[in-house]
Coordinates of C-alpha atoms and ligand atoms in Angstrom, one line a residue:
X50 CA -5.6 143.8 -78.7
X51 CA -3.2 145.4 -76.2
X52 CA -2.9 143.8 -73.0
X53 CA -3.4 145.8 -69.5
X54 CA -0.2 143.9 -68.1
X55 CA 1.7 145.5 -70.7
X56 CA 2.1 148.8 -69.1
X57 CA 4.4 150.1 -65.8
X58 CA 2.4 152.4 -63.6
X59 CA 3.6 155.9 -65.2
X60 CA 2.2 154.7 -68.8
X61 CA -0.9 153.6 -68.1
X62 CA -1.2 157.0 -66.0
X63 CA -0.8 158.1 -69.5
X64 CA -3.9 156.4 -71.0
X65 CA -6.4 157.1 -67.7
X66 CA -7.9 160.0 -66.6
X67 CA -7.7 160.7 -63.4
X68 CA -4.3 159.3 -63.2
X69 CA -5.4 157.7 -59.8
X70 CA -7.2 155.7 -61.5
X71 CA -3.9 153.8 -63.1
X72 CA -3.0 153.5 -59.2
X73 CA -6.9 152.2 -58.4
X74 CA -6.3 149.4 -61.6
X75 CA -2.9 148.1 -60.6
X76 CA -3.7 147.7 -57.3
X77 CA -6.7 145.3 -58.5
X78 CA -4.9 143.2 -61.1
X79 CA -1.6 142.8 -59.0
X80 CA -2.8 142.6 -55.5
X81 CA -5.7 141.3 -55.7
X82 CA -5.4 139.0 -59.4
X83 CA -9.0 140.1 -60.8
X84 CA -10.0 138.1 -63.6
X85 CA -12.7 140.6 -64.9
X86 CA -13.0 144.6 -65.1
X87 CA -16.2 143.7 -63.0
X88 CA -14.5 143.2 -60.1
X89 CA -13.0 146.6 -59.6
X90 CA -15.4 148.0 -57.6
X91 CA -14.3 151.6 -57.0
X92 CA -14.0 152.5 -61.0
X93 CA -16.4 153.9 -62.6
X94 CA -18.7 152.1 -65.2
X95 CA -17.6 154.0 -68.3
X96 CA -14.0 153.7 -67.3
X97 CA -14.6 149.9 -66.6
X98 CA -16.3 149.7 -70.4
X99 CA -13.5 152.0 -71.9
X100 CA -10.8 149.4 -70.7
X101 CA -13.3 146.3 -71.4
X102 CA -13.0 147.2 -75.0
X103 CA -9.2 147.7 -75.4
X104 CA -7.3 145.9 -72.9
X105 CA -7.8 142.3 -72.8
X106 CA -6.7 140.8 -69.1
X107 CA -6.1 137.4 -68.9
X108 CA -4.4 136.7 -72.3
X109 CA -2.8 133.1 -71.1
X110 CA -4.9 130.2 -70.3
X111 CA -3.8 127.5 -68.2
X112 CA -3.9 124.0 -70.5
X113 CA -1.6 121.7 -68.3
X114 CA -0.7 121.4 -64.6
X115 CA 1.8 118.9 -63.4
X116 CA 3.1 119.0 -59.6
X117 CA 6.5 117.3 -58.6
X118 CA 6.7 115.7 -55.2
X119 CA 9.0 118.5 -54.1
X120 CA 6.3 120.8 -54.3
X121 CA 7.3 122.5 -57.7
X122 CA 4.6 123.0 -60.2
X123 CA 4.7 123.3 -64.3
X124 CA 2.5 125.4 -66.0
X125 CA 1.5 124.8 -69.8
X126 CA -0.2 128.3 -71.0
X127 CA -1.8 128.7 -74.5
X128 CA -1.6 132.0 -76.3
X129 CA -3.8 133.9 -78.1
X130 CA -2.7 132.2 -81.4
X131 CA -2.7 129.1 -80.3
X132 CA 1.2 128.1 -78.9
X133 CA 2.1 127.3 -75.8
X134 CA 4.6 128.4 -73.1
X135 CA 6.2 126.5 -70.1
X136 CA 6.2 128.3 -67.0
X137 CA 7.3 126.7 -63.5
X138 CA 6.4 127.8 -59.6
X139 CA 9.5 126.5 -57.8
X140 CA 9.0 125.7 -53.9
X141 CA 12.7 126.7 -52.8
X142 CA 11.6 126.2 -48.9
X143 CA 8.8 124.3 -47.2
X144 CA 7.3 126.6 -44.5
X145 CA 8.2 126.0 -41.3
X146 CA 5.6 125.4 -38.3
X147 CA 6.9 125.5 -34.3
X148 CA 5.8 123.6 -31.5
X149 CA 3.6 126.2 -30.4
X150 CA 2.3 126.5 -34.2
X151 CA 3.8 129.5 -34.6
X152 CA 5.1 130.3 -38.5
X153 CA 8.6 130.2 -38.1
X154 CA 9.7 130.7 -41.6
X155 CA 6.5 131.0 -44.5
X156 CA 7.7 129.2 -48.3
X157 CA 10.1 130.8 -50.8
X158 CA 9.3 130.6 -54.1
X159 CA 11.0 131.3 -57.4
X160 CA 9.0 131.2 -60.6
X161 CA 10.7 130.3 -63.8
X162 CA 9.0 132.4 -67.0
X163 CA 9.4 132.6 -70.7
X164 CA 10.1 134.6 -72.9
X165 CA 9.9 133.2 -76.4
X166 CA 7.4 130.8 -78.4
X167 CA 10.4 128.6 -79.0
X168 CA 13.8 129.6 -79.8
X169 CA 16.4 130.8 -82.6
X170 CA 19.6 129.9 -81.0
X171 CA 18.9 126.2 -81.4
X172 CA 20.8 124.7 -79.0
X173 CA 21.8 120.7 -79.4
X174 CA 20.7 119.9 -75.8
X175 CA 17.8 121.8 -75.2
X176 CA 13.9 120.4 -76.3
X177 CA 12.8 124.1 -77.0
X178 CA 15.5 124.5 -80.0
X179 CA 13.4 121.8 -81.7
X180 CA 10.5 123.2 -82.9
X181 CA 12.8 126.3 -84.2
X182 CA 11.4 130.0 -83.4
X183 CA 7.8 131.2 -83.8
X184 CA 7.2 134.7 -81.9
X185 CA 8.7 136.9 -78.9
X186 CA 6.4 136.8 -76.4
X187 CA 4.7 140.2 -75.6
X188 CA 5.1 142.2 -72.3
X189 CA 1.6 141.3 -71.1
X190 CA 2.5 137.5 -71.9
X191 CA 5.9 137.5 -69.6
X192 CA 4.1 139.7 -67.1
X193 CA 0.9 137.3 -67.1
X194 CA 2.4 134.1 -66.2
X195 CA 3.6 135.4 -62.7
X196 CA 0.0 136.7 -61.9
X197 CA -1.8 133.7 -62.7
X198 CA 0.5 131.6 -60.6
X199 CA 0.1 133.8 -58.0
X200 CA -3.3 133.5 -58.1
X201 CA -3.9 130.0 -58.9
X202 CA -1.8 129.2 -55.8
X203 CA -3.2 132.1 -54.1
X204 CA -0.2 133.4 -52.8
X205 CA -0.7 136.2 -51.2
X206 CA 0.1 140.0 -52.5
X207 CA 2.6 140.4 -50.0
X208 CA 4.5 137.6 -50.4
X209 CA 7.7 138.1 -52.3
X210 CA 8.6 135.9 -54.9
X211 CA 12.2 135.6 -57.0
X212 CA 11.9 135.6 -60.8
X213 CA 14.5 133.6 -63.4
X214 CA 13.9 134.2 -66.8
X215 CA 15.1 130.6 -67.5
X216 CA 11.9 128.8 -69.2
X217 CA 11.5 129.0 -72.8
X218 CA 13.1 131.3 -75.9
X219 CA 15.8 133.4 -75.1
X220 CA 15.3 136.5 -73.3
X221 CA 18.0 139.5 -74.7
X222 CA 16.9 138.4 -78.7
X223 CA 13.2 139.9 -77.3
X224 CA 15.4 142.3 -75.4
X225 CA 12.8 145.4 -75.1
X226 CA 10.3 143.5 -74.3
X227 CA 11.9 141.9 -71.4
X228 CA 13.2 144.7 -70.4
X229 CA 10.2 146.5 -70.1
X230 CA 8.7 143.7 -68.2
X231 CA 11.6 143.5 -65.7
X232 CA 10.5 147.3 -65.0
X233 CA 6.7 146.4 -64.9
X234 CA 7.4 143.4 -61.9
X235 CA 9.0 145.8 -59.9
X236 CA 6.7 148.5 -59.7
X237 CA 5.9 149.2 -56.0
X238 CA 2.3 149.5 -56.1
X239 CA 2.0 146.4 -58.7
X240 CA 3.9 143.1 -57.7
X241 CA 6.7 144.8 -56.4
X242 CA 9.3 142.1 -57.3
X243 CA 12.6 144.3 -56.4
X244 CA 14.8 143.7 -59.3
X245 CA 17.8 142.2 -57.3
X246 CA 15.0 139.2 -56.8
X247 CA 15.3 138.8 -61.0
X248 CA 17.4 137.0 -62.9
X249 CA 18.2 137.0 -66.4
X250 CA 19.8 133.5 -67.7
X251 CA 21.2 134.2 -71.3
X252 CA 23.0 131.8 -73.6
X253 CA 25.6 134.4 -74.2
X254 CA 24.5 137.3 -76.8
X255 CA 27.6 139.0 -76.0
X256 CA 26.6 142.5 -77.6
X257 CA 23.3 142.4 -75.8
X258 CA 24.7 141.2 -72.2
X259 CA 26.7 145.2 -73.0
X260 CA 23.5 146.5 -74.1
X261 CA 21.8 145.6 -70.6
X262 CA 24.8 146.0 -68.5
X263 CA 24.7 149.7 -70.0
X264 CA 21.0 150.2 -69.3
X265 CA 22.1 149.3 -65.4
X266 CA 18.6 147.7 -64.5
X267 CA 19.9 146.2 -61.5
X268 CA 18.8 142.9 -62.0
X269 CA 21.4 139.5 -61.8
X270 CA 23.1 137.9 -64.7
X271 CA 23.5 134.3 -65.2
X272 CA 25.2 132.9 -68.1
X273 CA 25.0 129.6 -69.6
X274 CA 28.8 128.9 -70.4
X275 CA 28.2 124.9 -70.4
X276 CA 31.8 124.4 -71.4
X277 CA 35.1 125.9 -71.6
X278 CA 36.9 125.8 -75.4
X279 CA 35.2 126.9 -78.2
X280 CA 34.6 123.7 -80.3
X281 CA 32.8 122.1 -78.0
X282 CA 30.5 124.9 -77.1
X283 CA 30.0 125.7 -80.9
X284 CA 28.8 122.3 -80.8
X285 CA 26.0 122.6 -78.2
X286 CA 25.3 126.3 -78.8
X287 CA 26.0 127.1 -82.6
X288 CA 25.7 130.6 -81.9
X289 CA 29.3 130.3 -80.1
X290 CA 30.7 130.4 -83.2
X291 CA 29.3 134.6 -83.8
X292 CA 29.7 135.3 -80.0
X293 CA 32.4 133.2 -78.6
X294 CA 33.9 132.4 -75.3
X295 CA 35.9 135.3 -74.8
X296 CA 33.9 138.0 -76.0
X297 CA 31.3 136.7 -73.5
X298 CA 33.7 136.7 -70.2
X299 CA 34.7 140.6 -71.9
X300 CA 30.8 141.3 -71.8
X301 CA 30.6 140.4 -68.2
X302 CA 33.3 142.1 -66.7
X303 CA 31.9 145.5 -67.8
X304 CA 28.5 144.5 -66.4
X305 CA 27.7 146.2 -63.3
X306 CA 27.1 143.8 -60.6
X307 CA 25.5 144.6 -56.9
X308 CA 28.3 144.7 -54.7
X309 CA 26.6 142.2 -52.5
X310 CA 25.9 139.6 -55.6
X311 CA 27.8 137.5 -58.0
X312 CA 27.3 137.0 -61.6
X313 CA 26.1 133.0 -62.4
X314 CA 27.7 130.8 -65.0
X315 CA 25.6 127.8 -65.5
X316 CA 27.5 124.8 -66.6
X317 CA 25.6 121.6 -68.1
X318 CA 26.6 118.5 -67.2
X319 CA 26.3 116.2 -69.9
X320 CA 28.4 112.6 -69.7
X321 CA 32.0 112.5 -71.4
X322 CA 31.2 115.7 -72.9
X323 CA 32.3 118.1 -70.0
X324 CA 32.2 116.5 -67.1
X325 CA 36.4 115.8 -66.6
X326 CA 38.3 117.7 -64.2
X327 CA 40.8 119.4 -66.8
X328 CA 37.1 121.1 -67.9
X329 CA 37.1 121.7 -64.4
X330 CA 40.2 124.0 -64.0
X331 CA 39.9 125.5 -66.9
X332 CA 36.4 126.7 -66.0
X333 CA 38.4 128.0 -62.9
X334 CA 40.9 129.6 -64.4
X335 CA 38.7 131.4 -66.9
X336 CA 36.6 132.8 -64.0
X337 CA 39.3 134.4 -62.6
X338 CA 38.8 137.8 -61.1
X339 CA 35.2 137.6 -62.0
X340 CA 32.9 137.7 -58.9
X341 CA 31.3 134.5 -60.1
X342 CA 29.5 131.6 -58.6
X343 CA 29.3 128.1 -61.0
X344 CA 25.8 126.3 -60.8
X345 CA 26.4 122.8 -62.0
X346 CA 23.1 121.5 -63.9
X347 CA 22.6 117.6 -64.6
X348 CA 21.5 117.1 -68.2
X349 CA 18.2 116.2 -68.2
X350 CA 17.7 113.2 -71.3
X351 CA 14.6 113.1 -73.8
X352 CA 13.9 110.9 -75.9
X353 CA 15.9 111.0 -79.3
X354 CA 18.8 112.9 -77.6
X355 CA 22.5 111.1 -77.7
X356 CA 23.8 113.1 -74.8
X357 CA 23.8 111.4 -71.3
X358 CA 23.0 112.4 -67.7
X359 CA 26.3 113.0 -66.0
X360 CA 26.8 110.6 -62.9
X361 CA 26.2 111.7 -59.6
X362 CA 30.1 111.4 -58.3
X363 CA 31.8 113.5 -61.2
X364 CA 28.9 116.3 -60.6
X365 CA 30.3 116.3 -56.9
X366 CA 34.0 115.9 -58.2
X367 CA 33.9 118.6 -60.3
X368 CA 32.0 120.9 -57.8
X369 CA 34.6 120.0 -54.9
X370 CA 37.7 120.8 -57.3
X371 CA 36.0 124.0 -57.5
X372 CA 34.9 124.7 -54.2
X373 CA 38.3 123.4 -52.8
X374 CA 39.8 126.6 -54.7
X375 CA 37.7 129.2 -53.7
X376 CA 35.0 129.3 -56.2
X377 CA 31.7 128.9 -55.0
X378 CA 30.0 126.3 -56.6
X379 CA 26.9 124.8 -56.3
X380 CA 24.8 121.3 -58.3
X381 CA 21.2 122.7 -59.3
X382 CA 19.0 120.2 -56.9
X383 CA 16.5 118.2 -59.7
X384 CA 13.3 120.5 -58.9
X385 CA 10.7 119.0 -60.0
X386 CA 12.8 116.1 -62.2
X387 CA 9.6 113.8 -61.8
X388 CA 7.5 116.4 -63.6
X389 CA 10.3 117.0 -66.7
X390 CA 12.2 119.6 -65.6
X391 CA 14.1 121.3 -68.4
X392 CA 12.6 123.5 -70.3
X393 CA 10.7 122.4 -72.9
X394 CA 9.4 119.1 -71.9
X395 CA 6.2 119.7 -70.7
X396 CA 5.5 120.8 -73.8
X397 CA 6.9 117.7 -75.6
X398 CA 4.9 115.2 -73.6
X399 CA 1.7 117.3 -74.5
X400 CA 2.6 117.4 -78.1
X401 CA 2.8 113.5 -78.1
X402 CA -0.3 112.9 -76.4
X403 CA 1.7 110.7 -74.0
X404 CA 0.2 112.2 -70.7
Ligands
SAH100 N1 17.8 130.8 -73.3 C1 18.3 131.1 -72.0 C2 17.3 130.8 -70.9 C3 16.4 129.7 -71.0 S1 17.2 128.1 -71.2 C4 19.6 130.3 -71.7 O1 19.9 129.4 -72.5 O2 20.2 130.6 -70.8 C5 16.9 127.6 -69.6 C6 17.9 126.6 -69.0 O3 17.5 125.3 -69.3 C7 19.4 126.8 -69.5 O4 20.2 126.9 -68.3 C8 19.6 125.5 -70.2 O5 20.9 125.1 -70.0 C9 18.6 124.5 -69.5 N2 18.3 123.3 -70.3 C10 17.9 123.3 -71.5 N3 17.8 122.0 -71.9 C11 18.2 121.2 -70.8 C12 18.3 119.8 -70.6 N4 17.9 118.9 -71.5 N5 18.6 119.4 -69.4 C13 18.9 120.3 -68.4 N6 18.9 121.6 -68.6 C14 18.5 122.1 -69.8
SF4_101 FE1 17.3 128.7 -76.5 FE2 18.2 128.6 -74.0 FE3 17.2 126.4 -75.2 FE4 19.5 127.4 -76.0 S1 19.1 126.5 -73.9 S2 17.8 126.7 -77.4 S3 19.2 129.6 -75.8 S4 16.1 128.2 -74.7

């Protein structure tokens, strides 16, 4: 069954008559996060019966809810079929309340989505490459998990919210359909999530980062580059040996970037693996005339895994070598690192039955 979060505004103008209508439904499921055609009071009953029968709504359930001391929240969804997908609300700043109790500044947010039951690339670090690939996730799928975190935090409709396509799978090998969900987010009279406000973390496809630079969506590139020769990169991303090093840096320099933005290379952090100073400057050197900003991310360690969390003083070596030549570079704070951050984890721990 098709999914009523599958569609931008225009298409499902397509399928209902009046074409108001479309405007009428949207406005329902993205403002106001209706769980049943029920709800929506000003459509007509045959209408309402026509959709009931061939557009499901709610096509995730929540199974598993774990909130960090920071104020970050993991979602576990299960799909139709069974599998489950991570997805993470993010609290990037507390509200802030004056003496007078006047709002001064009301919570950012970034949620963190899927886009993959699992994951082909197979990384070595990364728990999601361990139980191989099972499916792309449909449209409705990615689009669902940001409207049932809105609405299970009730955030309200007019609250803007950043997206990073960072959870689970990788999102340019299910290309169209997180493309089209990029375009269903920011539709003004949906969720209106302006497409500067997404990001798209990729561990390198080379050919597709073209393919999307060419189809100029506007939205912000990070790539995770996690080292700087080929061998060792091969090692933790085998699919460095099809798409290597270079051909990525080429890939980004013909992507068009806002002129007010910089494209993100995300660099892992894993002890005695990368974590040197010579990886350091030749990170710099390779970024060179790129407008690029390096966000250093510890290695988070599972059970089973041999690599090691970097220590706190070469993370801040490495980013003030950096920074200390002009390249803006920041240490990805451990959101949420109580509640197993990386991707993937929540997942383990409810696989195990140790929660
Ligand atoms: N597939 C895409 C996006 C999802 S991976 C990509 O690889 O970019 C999301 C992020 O989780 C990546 O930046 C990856 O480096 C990070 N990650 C995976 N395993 C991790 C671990 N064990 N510790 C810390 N970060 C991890
Ligand atoms: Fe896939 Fe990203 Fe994990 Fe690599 S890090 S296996 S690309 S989800």
């Amino acid at each position: 069954m098709q999914s009523i979060y599958d569609y931008t505004l225009d298409e499902l103008k397509e399928k209902l008559k009046p074409a108001f209508r479309a405007k009428q439904v949207y406005n329902w499921l993205y403002k106001k996060y209706v769980t049943s055609y029920e709800e929506m009071k000003n459509i007509p009953k045959d209408l309402k019966a026509n959709l009931e029968e061939n557009y499901a709504i709610d096509i995730l359930n929540i199974v598993k809810k774990e909130q960090s001391s920071d104020g970050s929240i993991k979602y576990l969804f299960s799909l139709h079929d069974g599998h489950t997908v991570e997805a993470v609300l993010l609290l990037m700043k507390k509200k802030k309340i004056a003496d007078d109790g006047k709002i001064e500044r009301s919570e950012k947010y970034t949620v963190c989505i899927s886009t993959q039951v699992g994951c082909k690339v197979g990384c070595t670090f990364c728990l999601t490459a361990k139980g191989g690939f099972v499916r792309n996730l449909t449209v409705g799928e990615i689009v669902n998990q940001i409207v049932q975190i809105k609405r299970d935090n009730e955030i309200d409709e007019n609250k803007s919210l950043n997206i990073v396509y960072m959870g689970m799978g990788e999102p340019l090998d299910n290309f169209d359909n997180f493309v089209h969900s990029v375009k269903v987010f920011s539709q003004e009279e949906g969720l209106s999530i302006n497409r500067r406000r997404q990001t798209v973390s990729t561990s390198g496809i080379s050919s597709k980062i073209e393919k999307l630079g060419q189809q100029d969506l506007g939205i912000q590139l990070a790539i995770s580059l996690h080292a700087v020769d080929d061998d060792l990169r091969s090692e933790l991303i085998p699919m460095n040996k099809a798409y290597n090093i270079q051909s990525i840096i080429d890939a980004v320099r013909s992507f068009p970037v806002d002129a007010r933005k910089k494209v993100m290379f995300e660099y892992l952090v894993i002890k005695d693996k990368n974590d040197d100073l010579t990886s350091a400057d030749k990170l710099l050197k390779m970024l060179n005339g790129i407008k690029a900003k390096v966000n250093l991310i510890y290695f988070n360690p599972y059970p089973g895994t041999t690599y090691q969390r970097p220590e706190s003083k070469s993370m801040i070596k490495f980013q003030n070598y950096l920074t200390s030549k002009g390249l803006l570079c920041t240490i990805r704070e451990s959101k949420g690192l109580d509640i197993s951050a990386a991707c993937g984890q929540l997942k383990e721990k409810e696989n195990n039955g140790s929660s």
